[in-house]
């Protein structure tokens, strides 16, 4: 048995996370939204009149990327921005009536997706899975983990042949 007869946990997790994320995004698109819209609406809804800097931090994106999303969402009538009276450089963001309606529509899509995703899994297994994910996250957050990253894979023979890319012929 070689180490690659069964995919490493990280590889399996990455593939599964990508597939689930794509399916979730498709469910949001089907409901008339996107993942960035959902995350933005959810973040605004959970914290009324959040400023743009706080909102970018909650969503986990850069300020410039958030500005792009907010401009599009404002043009769609989903949110309104106004200057903070105490700091004119800061914009506060709030949902409009259309934004509230889109939030409810996407929330229903997210809940339906979650229900389909959990189908057939007993609560005990889901609780155990949440604990495993938390442990994996904690392992990655350990300072010693960062020192290991450059060492993997340590040798080209650690990578299965089918996943190695052939060298490109570059003309000089």
PDB file of C-alpha atoms in Angstrom:
ATOM      1  CA  UNK A   1       0.000   0.000   0.000  1.00  0.00           C
ATOM      2  CA  UNK A   2       1.465   3.352  -1.030  1.00  0.00           C
ATOM      3  CA  UNK A   3       0.718   6.680   0.687  1.00  0.00           C
ATOM      4  CA  UNK A   4      -1.422   7.648  -2.316  1.00  0.00           C
ATOM      5  CA  UNK A   5      -3.736   4.619  -2.334  1.00  0.00           C
ATOM      6  CA  UNK A   6      -5.945   6.779  -0.162  1.00  0.00           C
ATOM      7  CA  UNK A   7      -5.829  10.574  -0.627  1.00  0.00           C
ATOM      8  CA  UNK A   8      -4.261  12.489   2.258  1.00  0.00           C
ATOM      9  CA  UNK A   9      -6.807  14.136   4.561  1.00  0.00           C
ATOM     10  CA  UNK A  10      -5.863  17.622   3.384  1.00  0.00           C
ATOM     11  CA  UNK A  11      -6.298  16.710  -0.273  1.00  0.00           C
ATOM     12  CA  UNK A  12      -9.621  15.014   0.376  1.00  0.00           C
ATOM     13  CA  UNK A  13     -10.786  17.986   2.446  1.00  0.00           C
ATOM     14  CA  UNK A  14      -9.700  20.478  -0.236  1.00  0.00           C
ATOM     15  CA  UNK A  15     -11.488  18.574  -3.006  1.00  0.00           C
ATOM     16  CA  UNK A  16     -14.646  18.185  -0.944  1.00  0.00           C
ATOM     17  CA  UNK A  17     -14.604  21.837   0.140  1.00  0.00           C
ATOM     18  CA  UNK A  18     -14.243  22.958  -3.481  1.00  0.00           C
ATOM     19  CA  UNK A  19     -17.116  20.742  -4.640  1.00  0.00           C
ATOM     20  CA  UNK A  20     -19.399  21.845  -1.796  1.00  0.00           C
ATOM     21  CA  UNK A  21     -18.514  25.513  -2.402  1.00  0.00           C
ATOM     22  CA  UNK A  22     -19.323  25.171  -6.114  1.00  0.00           C
ATOM     23  CA  UNK A  23     -22.660  23.516  -5.330  1.00  0.00           C
ATOM     24  CA  UNK A  24     -23.486  26.185  -2.740  1.00  0.00           C
ATOM     25  CA  UNK A  25     -22.632  28.963  -5.180  1.00  0.00           C
ATOM     26  CA  UNK A  26     -24.848  27.300  -7.820  1.00  0.00           C
ATOM     27  CA  UNK A  27     -27.734  27.180  -5.328  1.00  0.00           C
ATOM     28  CA  UNK A  28     -27.300  30.898  -4.610  1.00  0.00           C
ATOM     29  CA  UNK A  29     -27.149  31.724  -8.338  1.00  0.00           C
ATOM     30  CA  UNK A  30     -30.344  29.727  -8.876  1.00  0.00           C
ATOM     31  CA  UNK A  31     -31.978  31.887  -6.179  1.00  0.00           C
ATOM     32  CA  UNK A  32     -30.843  35.064  -7.954  1.00  0.00           C
ATOM     33  CA  UNK A  33     -27.684  35.865  -6.008  1.00  0.00           C
ATOM     34  CA  UNK A  34     -24.032  34.979  -5.665  1.00  0.00           C
ATOM     35  CA  UNK A  35     -21.754  34.029  -2.802  1.00  0.00           C
ATOM     36  CA  UNK A  36     -20.312  37.578  -2.491  1.00  0.00           C
ATOM     37  CA  UNK A  37     -23.842  39.040  -2.410  1.00  0.00           C
ATOM     38  CA  UNK A  38     -24.937  36.496   0.196  1.00  0.00           C
ATOM     39  CA  UNK A  39     -21.898  37.091   2.410  1.00  0.00           C
ATOM     40  CA  UNK A  40     -22.319  40.856   2.138  1.00  0.00           C
ATOM     41  CA  UNK A  41     -26.059  40.788   2.901  1.00  0.00           C
ATOM     42  CA  UNK A  42     -25.524  38.356   5.780  1.00  0.00           C
ATOM     43  CA  UNK A  43     -22.750  40.483   7.257  1.00  0.00           C
ATOM     44  CA  UNK A  44     -24.774  43.702   6.980  1.00  0.00           C
ATOM     45  CA  UNK A  45     -27.869  42.019   8.404  1.00  0.00           C
ATOM     46  CA  UNK A  46     -25.960  40.619  11.367  1.00  0.00           C
ATOM     47  CA  UNK A  47     -24.547  44.034  12.212  1.00  0.00           C
ATOM     48  CA  UNK A  48     -26.685  47.009  11.339  1.00  0.00           C
ATOM     49  CA  UNK A  49     -24.925  49.964   9.705  1.00  0.00           C
ATOM     50  CA  UNK A  50     -21.493  48.329   9.621  1.00  0.00           C
ATOM     51  CA  UNK A  51     -18.851  50.491   7.987  1.00  0.00           C
ATOM     52  CA  UNK A  52     -17.048  49.265   4.878  1.00  0.00           C
ATOM     53  CA  UNK A  53     -13.788  48.414   6.672  1.00  0.00           C
ATOM     54  CA  UNK A  54     -15.591  46.274   9.257  1.00  0.00           C
ATOM     55  CA  UNK A  55     -17.686  44.688   6.530  1.00  0.00           C
ATOM     56  CA  UNK A  56     -14.593  43.706   4.491  1.00  0.00           C
ATOM     57  CA  UNK A  57     -13.111  42.107   7.625  1.00  0.00           C
ATOM     58  CA  UNK A  58     -16.312  40.162   8.365  1.00  0.00           C
ATOM     59  CA  UNK A  59     -16.442  38.821   4.806  1.00  0.00           C
ATOM     60  CA  UNK A  60     -12.697  38.196   4.590  1.00  0.00           C
ATOM     61  CA  UNK A  61     -11.914  40.260   1.493  1.00  0.00           C
ATOM     62  CA  UNK A  62      -9.886  43.368   0.690  1.00  0.00           C
ATOM     63  CA  UNK A  63     -11.474  46.803   0.807  1.00  0.00           C
ATOM     64  CA  UNK A  64     -11.118  47.385  -2.951  1.00  0.00           C
ATOM     65  CA  UNK A  65     -12.877  44.102  -3.730  1.00  0.00           C
ATOM     66  CA  UNK A  66     -15.651  44.987  -1.314  1.00  0.00           C
ATOM     67  CA  UNK A  67     -16.061  48.411  -2.931  1.00  0.00           C
ATOM     68  CA  UNK A  68     -16.570  46.698  -6.295  1.00  0.00           C
ATOM     69  CA  UNK A  69     -19.286  44.435  -4.817  1.00  0.00           C
ATOM     70  CA  UNK A  70     -20.937  47.298  -2.932  1.00  0.00           C
ATOM     71  CA  UNK A  71     -21.043  49.485  -6.044  1.00  0.00           C
ATOM     72  CA  UNK A  72     -22.810  46.703  -7.972  1.00  0.00           C
ATOM     73  CA  UNK A  73     -25.199  45.954  -5.101  1.00  0.00           C
ATOM     74  CA  UNK A  74     -26.001  49.638  -4.643  1.00  0.00           C
ATOM     75  CA  UNK A  75     -26.725  49.918  -8.394  1.00  0.00           C
ATOM     76  CA  UNK A  76     -29.114  46.939  -8.005  1.00  0.00           C
ATOM     77  CA  UNK A  77     -30.863  48.758  -5.156  1.00  0.00           C
ATOM     78  CA  UNK A  78     -29.894  46.152  -2.534  1.00  0.00           C
ATOM     79  CA  UNK A  79     -28.096  48.509  -0.157  1.00  0.00           C
ATOM     80  CA  UNK A  80     -27.520  52.139   0.649  1.00  0.00           C
ATOM     81  CA  UNK A  81     -24.307  53.787   1.765  1.00  0.00           C
ATOM     82  CA  UNK A  82     -23.981  57.019   3.666  1.00  0.00           C
ATOM     83  CA  UNK A  83     -21.093  58.884   5.198  1.00  0.00           C
ATOM     84  CA  UNK A  84     -20.578  58.437   8.915  1.00  0.00           C
ATOM     85  CA  UNK A  85     -21.441  61.793  10.532  1.00  0.00           C
ATOM     86  CA  UNK A  86     -18.539  61.366  12.974  1.00  0.00           C
ATOM     87  CA  UNK A  87     -15.970  60.465  10.293  1.00  0.00           C
ATOM     88  CA  UNK A  88     -16.629  61.657   6.739  1.00  0.00           C
ATOM     89  CA  UNK A  89     -14.060  59.182   5.336  1.00  0.00           C
ATOM     90  CA  UNK A  90     -16.117  56.213   6.547  1.00  0.00           C
ATOM     91  CA  UNK A  91     -19.219  54.924   4.761  1.00  0.00           C
ATOM     92  CA  UNK A  92     -21.923  53.102   6.664  1.00  0.00           C
ATOM     93  CA  UNK A  93     -23.847  50.406   4.807  1.00  0.00           C
ATOM     94  CA  UNK A  94     -27.474  49.361   5.309  1.00  0.00           C
ATOM     95  CA  UNK A  95     -29.894  47.082   3.444  1.00  0.00           C
ATOM     96  CA  UNK A  96     -32.727  48.595   1.436  1.00  0.00           C
ATOM     97  CA  UNK A  97     -36.166  47.006   1.194  1.00  0.00           C
ATOM     98  CA  UNK A  98     -34.974  45.153  -1.930  1.00  0.00           C
ATOM     99  CA  UNK A  99     -31.856  44.074  -0.028  1.00  0.00           C
ATOM    100  CA  UNK A 100     -33.995  42.705   2.803  1.00  0.00           C
ATOM    101  CA  UNK A 101     -36.050  40.736   0.252  1.00  0.00           C
ATOM    102  CA  UNK A 102     -32.888  39.380  -1.424  1.00  0.00           C
ATOM    103  CA  UNK A 103     -31.484  38.460   2.003  1.00  0.00           C
ATOM    104  CA  UNK A 104     -34.601  36.393   2.782  1.00  0.00           C
ATOM    105  CA  UNK A 105     -34.512  34.722  -0.631  1.00  0.00           C
ATOM    106  CA  UNK A 106     -30.837  33.793  -0.305  1.00  0.00           C
ATOM    107  CA  UNK A 107     -31.268  32.742   3.334  1.00  0.00           C
ATOM    108  CA  UNK A 108     -33.972  30.300   2.241  1.00  0.00           C
ATOM    109  CA  UNK A 109     -31.678  28.970  -0.501  1.00  0.00           C
ATOM    110  CA  UNK A 110     -28.802  28.597   1.999  1.00  0.00           C
ATOM    111  CA  UNK A 111     -31.017  26.784   4.505  1.00  0.00           C
ATOM    112  CA  UNK A 112     -32.389  24.449   1.817  1.00  0.00           C
ATOM    113  CA  UNK A 113     -28.841  23.728   0.624  1.00  0.00           C
ATOM    114  CA  UNK A 114     -27.716  22.977   4.172  1.00  0.00           C
ATOM    115  CA  UNK A 115     -30.661  20.621   4.653  1.00  0.00           C
ATOM    116  CA  UNK A 116     -29.764  18.736   1.440  1.00  0.00           C
ATOM    117  CA  UNK A 117     -26.105  18.649   2.447  1.00  0.00           C
ATOM    118  CA  UNK A 118     -26.909  17.132   5.856  1.00  0.00           C
ATOM    119  CA  UNK A 119     -29.392  14.573   4.465  1.00  0.00           C
ATOM    120  CA  UNK A 120     -28.873  11.127   5.956  1.00  0.00           C
ATOM    121  CA  UNK A 121     -26.300  12.280   8.501  1.00  0.00           C
ATOM    122  CA  UNK A 122     -27.288  11.845  12.152  1.00  0.00           C
ATOM    123  CA  UNK A 123     -26.717  14.764  14.532  1.00  0.00           C
ATOM    124  CA  UNK A 124     -24.022  12.816  16.424  1.00  0.00           C
ATOM    125  CA  UNK A 125     -21.913  12.375  13.264  1.00  0.00           C
ATOM    126  CA  UNK A 126     -22.369  16.045  12.350  1.00  0.00           C
ATOM    127  CA  UNK A 127     -21.254  17.070  15.846  1.00  0.00           C
ATOM    128  CA  UNK A 128     -18.200  14.794  15.562  1.00  0.00           C
ATOM    129  CA  UNK A 129     -17.466  16.224  12.096  1.00  0.00           C
ATOM    130  CA  UNK A 130     -17.612  19.765  13.504  1.00  0.00           C
ATOM    131  CA  UNK A 131     -15.090  18.727  16.176  1.00  0.00           C
ATOM    132  CA  UNK A 132     -12.767  17.213  13.553  1.00  0.00           C
ATOM    133  CA  UNK A 133     -12.948  20.379  11.443  1.00  0.00           C
ATOM    134  CA  UNK A 134     -12.179  22.496  14.520  1.00  0.00           C
ATOM    135  CA  UNK A 135      -9.164  20.284  15.317  1.00  0.00           C
ATOM    136  CA  UNK A 136      -7.880  20.518  11.727  1.00  0.00           C
ATOM    137  CA  UNK A 137      -8.307  24.305  11.836  1.00  0.00           C
ATOM    138  CA  UNK A 138      -6.445  24.465  15.151  1.00  0.00           C
ATOM    139  CA  UNK A 139      -3.605  22.364  13.726  1.00  0.00           C
ATOM    140  CA  UNK A 140      -3.243  24.688  10.743  1.00  0.00           C
ATOM    141  CA  UNK A 141      -3.282  27.751  13.025  1.00  0.00           C
ATOM    142  CA  UNK A 142      -0.374  26.410  15.119  1.00  0.00           C
ATOM    143  CA  UNK A 143       2.839  28.384  14.532  1.00  0.00           C
ATOM    144  CA  UNK A 144       4.785  25.179  13.831  1.00  0.00           C
ATOM    145  CA  UNK A 145       2.478  24.348  10.893  1.00  0.00           C
ATOM    146  CA  UNK A 146       3.755  27.292   8.864  1.00  0.00           C
ATOM    147  CA  UNK A 147       7.321  25.970   9.047  1.00  0.00           C
ATOM    148  CA  UNK A 148       6.183  22.661   7.548  1.00  0.00           C
ATOM    149  CA  UNK A 149       4.440  24.113   4.515  1.00  0.00           C
ATOM    150  CA  UNK A 150       7.556  24.831   2.417  1.00  0.00           C
ATOM    151  CA  UNK A 151       8.785  21.288   3.107  1.00  0.00           C
ATOM    152  CA  UNK A 152       5.748  19.614   1.490  1.00  0.00           C
ATOM    153  CA  UNK A 153       6.227  17.962  -0.841  1.00  0.00           C
ATOM    154  CA  UNK A 154       9.857  17.591   0.057  1.00  0.00           C
ATOM    155  CA  UNK A 155      10.750  15.566  -2.984  1.00  0.00           C
ATOM    156  CA  UNK A 156       9.277  15.279  -6.468  1.00  0.00           C
ATOM    157  CA  UNK A 157       8.800  11.568  -5.750  1.00  0.00           C
ATOM    158  CA  UNK A 158       6.276  12.533  -3.036  1.00  0.00           C
ATOM    159  CA  UNK A 159       3.895  13.619  -5.799  1.00  0.00           C
ATOM    160  CA  UNK A 160       2.099  10.875  -7.727  1.00  0.00           C
ATOM    161  CA  UNK A 161       3.261  10.779 -11.355  1.00  0.00           C
ATOM    162  CA  UNK A 162      -0.196  11.547 -12.782  1.00  0.00           C
ATOM    163  CA  UNK A 163      -0.350  14.886 -10.983  1.00  0.00           C
ATOM    164  CA  UNK A 164       3.107  16.110 -11.962  1.00  0.00           C
ATOM    165  CA  UNK A 165       2.993  18.629 -14.774  1.00  0.00           C
ATOM    166  CA  UNK A 166       5.406  18.074 -17.660  1.00  0.00           C
ATOM    167  CA  UNK A 167       8.095  20.696 -18.083  1.00  0.00           C
ATOM    168  CA  UNK A 168       7.285  23.312 -20.691  1.00  0.00           C
ATOM    169  CA  UNK A 169       9.632  23.867 -23.579  1.00  0.00           C
ATOM    170  CA  UNK A 170      10.658  27.502 -23.419  1.00  0.00           C
ATOM    171  CA  UNK A 171      12.495  29.018 -26.356  1.00  0.00           C
ATOM    172  CA  UNK A 172      15.217  31.455 -25.486  1.00  0.00           C
TER     173      UNK A 172
END
